[in-house]
Coordinates of C-alpha atoms in Angstrom, one line a residue:
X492 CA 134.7 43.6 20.7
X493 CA 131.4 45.1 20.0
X494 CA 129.5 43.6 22.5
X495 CA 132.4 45.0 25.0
X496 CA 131.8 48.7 23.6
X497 CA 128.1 48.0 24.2
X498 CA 128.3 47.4 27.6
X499 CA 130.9 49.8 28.3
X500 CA 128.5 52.3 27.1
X501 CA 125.5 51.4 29.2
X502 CA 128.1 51.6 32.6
X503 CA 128.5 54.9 31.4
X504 CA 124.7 55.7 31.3
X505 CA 124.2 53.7 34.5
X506 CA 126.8 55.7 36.0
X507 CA 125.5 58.8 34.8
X508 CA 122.1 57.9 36.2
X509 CA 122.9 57.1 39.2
X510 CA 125.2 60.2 39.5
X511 CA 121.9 62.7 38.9
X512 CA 120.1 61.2 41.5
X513 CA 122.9 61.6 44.2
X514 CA 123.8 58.1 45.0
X515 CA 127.4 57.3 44.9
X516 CA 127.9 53.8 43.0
X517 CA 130.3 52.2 41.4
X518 CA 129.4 50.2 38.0
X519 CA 131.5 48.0 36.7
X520 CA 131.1 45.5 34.0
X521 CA 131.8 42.3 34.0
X522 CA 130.9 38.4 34.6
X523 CA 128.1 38.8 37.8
X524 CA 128.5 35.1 38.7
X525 CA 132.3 36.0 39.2
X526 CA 131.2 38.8 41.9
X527 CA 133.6 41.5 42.1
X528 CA 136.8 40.5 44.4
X529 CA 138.0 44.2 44.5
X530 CA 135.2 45.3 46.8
X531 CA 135.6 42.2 49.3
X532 CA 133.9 42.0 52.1
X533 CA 130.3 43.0 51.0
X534 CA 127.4 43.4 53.5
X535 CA 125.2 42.5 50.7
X536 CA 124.9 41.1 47.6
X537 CA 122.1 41.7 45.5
X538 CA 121.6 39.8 41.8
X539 CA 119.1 41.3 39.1
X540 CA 119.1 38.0 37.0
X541 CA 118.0 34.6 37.9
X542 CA 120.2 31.7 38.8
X543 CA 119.7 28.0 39.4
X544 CA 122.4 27.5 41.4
X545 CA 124.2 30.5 43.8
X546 CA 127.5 31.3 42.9
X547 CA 130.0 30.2 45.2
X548 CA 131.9 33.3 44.7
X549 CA 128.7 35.4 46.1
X550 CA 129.1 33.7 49.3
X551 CA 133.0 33.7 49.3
X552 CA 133.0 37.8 48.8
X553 CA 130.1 38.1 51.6
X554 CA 131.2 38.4 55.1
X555 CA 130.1 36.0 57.4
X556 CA 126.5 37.2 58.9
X557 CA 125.9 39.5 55.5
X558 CA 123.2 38.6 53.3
X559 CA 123.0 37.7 49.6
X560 CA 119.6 37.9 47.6
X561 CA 118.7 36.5 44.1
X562 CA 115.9 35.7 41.9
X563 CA 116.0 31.9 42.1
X564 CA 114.7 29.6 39.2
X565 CA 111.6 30.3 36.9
X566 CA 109.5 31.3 40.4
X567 CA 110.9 32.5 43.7
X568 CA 113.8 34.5 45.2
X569 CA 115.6 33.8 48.2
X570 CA 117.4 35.3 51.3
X571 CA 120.4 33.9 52.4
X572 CA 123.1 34.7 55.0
X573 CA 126.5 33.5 55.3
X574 CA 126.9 32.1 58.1
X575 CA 129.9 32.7 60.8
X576 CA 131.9 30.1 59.9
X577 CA 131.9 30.8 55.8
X578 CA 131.4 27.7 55.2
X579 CA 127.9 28.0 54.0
X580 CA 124.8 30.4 53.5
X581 CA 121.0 29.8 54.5
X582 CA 118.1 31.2 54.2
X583 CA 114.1 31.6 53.1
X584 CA 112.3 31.9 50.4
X585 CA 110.9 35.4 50.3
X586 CA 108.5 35.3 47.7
X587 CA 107.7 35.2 43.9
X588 CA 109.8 36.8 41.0
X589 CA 110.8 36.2 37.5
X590 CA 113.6 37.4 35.8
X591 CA 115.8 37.0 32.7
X592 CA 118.3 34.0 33.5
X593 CA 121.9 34.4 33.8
X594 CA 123.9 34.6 30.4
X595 CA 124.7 31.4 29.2
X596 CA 121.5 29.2 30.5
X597 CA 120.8 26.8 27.4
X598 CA 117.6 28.5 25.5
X599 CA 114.9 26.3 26.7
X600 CA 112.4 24.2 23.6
X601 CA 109.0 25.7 23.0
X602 CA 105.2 23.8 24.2
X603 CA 105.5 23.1 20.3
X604 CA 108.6 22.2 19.8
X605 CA 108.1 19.3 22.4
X606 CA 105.3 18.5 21.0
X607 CA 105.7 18.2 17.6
X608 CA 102.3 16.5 15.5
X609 CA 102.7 13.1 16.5
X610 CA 99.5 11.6 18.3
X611 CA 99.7 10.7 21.9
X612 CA 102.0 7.7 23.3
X613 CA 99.0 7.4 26.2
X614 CA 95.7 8.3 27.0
X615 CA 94.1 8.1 30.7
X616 CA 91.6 9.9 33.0
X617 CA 93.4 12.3 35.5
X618 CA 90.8 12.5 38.7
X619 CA 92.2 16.0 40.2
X620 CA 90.5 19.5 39.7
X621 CA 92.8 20.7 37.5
X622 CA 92.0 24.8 39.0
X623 CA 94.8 24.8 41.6
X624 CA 97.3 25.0 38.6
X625 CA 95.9 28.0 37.3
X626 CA 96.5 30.3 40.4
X627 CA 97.8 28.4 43.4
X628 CA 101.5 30.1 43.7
X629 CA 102.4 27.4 46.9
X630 CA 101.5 24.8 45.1
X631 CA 103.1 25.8 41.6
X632 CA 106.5 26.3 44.1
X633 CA 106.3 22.9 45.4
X634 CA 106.2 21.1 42.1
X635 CA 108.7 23.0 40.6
X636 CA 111.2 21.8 43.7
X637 CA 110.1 18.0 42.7
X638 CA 109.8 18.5 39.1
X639 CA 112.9 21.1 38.2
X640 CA 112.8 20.5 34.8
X641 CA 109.4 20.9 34.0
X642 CA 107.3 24.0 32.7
X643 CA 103.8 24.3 33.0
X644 CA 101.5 26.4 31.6
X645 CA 97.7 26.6 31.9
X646 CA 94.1 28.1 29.6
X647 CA 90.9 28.2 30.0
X648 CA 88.2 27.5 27.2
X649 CA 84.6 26.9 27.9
X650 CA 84.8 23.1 29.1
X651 CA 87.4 24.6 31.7
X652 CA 91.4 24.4 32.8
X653 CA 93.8 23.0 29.9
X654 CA 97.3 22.5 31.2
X655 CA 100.3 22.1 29.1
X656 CA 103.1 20.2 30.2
X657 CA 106.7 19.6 28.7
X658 CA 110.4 19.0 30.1
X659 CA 112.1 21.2 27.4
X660 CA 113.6 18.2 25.9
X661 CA 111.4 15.3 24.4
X662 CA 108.7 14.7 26.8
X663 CA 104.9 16.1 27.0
X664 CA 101.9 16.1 28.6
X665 CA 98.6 18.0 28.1
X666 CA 95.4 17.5 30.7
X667 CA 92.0 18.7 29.2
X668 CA 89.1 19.4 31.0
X669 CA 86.0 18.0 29.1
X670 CA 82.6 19.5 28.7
X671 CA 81.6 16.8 31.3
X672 CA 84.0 18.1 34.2
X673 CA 86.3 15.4 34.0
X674 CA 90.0 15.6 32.8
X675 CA 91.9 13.8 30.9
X676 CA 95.7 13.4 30.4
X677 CA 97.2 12.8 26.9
X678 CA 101.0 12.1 27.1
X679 CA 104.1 11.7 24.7
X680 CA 107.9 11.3 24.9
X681 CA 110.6 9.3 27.0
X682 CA 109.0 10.4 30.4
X683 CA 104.9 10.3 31.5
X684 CA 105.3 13.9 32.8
X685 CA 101.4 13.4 33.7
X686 CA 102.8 10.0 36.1
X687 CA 105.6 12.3 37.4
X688 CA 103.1 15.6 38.4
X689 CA 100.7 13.6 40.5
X690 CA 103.2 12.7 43.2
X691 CA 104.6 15.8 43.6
X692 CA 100.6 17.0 44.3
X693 CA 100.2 14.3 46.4
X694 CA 103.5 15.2 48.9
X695 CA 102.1 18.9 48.6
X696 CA 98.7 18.3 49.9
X697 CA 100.2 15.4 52.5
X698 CA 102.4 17.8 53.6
X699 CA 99.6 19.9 54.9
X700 CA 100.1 22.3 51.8
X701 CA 103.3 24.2 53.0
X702 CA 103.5 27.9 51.6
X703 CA 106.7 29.3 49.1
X704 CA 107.7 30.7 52.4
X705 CA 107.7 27.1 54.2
X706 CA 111.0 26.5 52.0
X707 CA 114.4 27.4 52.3
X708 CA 118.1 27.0 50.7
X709 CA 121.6 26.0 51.9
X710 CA 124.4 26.6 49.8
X711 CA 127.7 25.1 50.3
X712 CA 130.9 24.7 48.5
X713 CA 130.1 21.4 46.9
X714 CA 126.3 21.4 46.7
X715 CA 122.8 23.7 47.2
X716 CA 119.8 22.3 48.0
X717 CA 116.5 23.7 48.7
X718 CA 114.8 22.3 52.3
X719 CA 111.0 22.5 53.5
X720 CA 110.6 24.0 57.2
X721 CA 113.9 23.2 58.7
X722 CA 117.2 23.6 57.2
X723 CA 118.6 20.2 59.1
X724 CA 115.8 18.0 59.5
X725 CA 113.5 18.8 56.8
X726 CA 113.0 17.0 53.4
X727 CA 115.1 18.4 51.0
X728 CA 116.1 18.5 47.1
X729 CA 119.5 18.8 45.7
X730 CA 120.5 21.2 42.8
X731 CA 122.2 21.8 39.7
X732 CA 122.4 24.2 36.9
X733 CA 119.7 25.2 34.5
X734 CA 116.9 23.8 36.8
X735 CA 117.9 20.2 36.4
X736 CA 118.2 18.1 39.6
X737 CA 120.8 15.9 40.1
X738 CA 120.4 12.6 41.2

């Protein structure tokens, strides 16, 4: 009941808001995933939160040709429209963002947590400039589409670029860069997160490098998938809830 009175008391301060400067808006609280079937049909739909999968009741309360646009997963947003039929809605991505995730996505396990103290299950050389990580958005998008549940985070001490790698779950990686500029992976856990990463480079930099903006998403009633260059044709990667594919 408290948390109802709380948010029932921010629609008011939204409202008011909005009210001083002159735009006429509703505000309603409730579930966001849920939509709001009072107002069907929208033109657009626009969501402030990030989801892993688009709500099928987005596209249901769009009209066919309007367009729907959310903060998808840790990295990009996306553009969709619905398409004539209703059946489904496609579209681009449109860039980076990051925002809070939709109420109710499990809390996701700490770099240390993963970790824990335990020494390394395998050592090995990893023979790939380990820079890219740091800074190269494209290529950060492109493993997250192979590697959904993984998280990646990257430093820099005097040697050069230290990754850390985990799933959230049990499984780690960390790639060093020594003081001779070689790297070096250390890994731990059910999965060789390491093993899994260097494929996903590899299809990126076979593929020619394709942008954030070379993918795209189709959401239907029964699945969502995100596609690379074309929508029909193109490789593509199915998804599910909290950033974990399905198989």
């Amino acid at each position: 009941m408290v948390s109802v009175e709380v948010d029932d008391e921010l629609a008011r301060q939204a409202k008011g808001h909005l009210d001083a400067a002159g735009i006429d808006a509703s505000v309603v609280v409730a579930d966001g995933a849920d939509g709001w079937p009072p107002g069907v049909p929208y033109d657009r739909m626009i969501s402030t939160y990030a989801v892993d999968q688009v709500p099928w009741a987005w596209v249901e309360q769009t009209r066919p040709g309007g367009r729907i646009v959310t903060p998808w997963g840790r990295l990009g947003h996306v553009a969709l429209t619905v398409a004539d039929d209703h059946r489904c809605a496609v579209g681009w991505m449109q860039g980076l963002a990051m925002f809070m995730p939709a109420r109710g996505t499990p809390p996701s396990s700490s770099w240390l947590q993963v970790r824990g103290t335990g020494p390394a299950d395998d050592e090995r050389p990893f023979a790939r400039d380990l820079h890219p990580l740091t800074d190269n958005a494209h290529l950060l998008f492109a493993l997250r589409i192979h590697l959904p549940d993984v998280q990646i985070s990257t430093g820099v001490d005097d040697d050069g670029v230290n990754v850390w790698i985990h799933d959230g779950v049990a499984s780690w990686a960390t790639l060093t860069t020594l003081a001779d500029g070689e790297a070096v992976a250390f890994q731990g856990g059910l999965r060789r997160l390491a093993d899994e990463l260097e494929p996903a480079w590899n299809w990126w930099l076979t593929e020619g490098q394709p942008t954030l903006y070379d993918f795209g998403m189709t959401v239907e009633p029964e699945r969502q998938y995100v596609w690379c260059r074309d929508a029909a044709t193109g490789p593509r990667w199915p998804l599910s809830a909290y950033g974990r594919a399905t198989v």
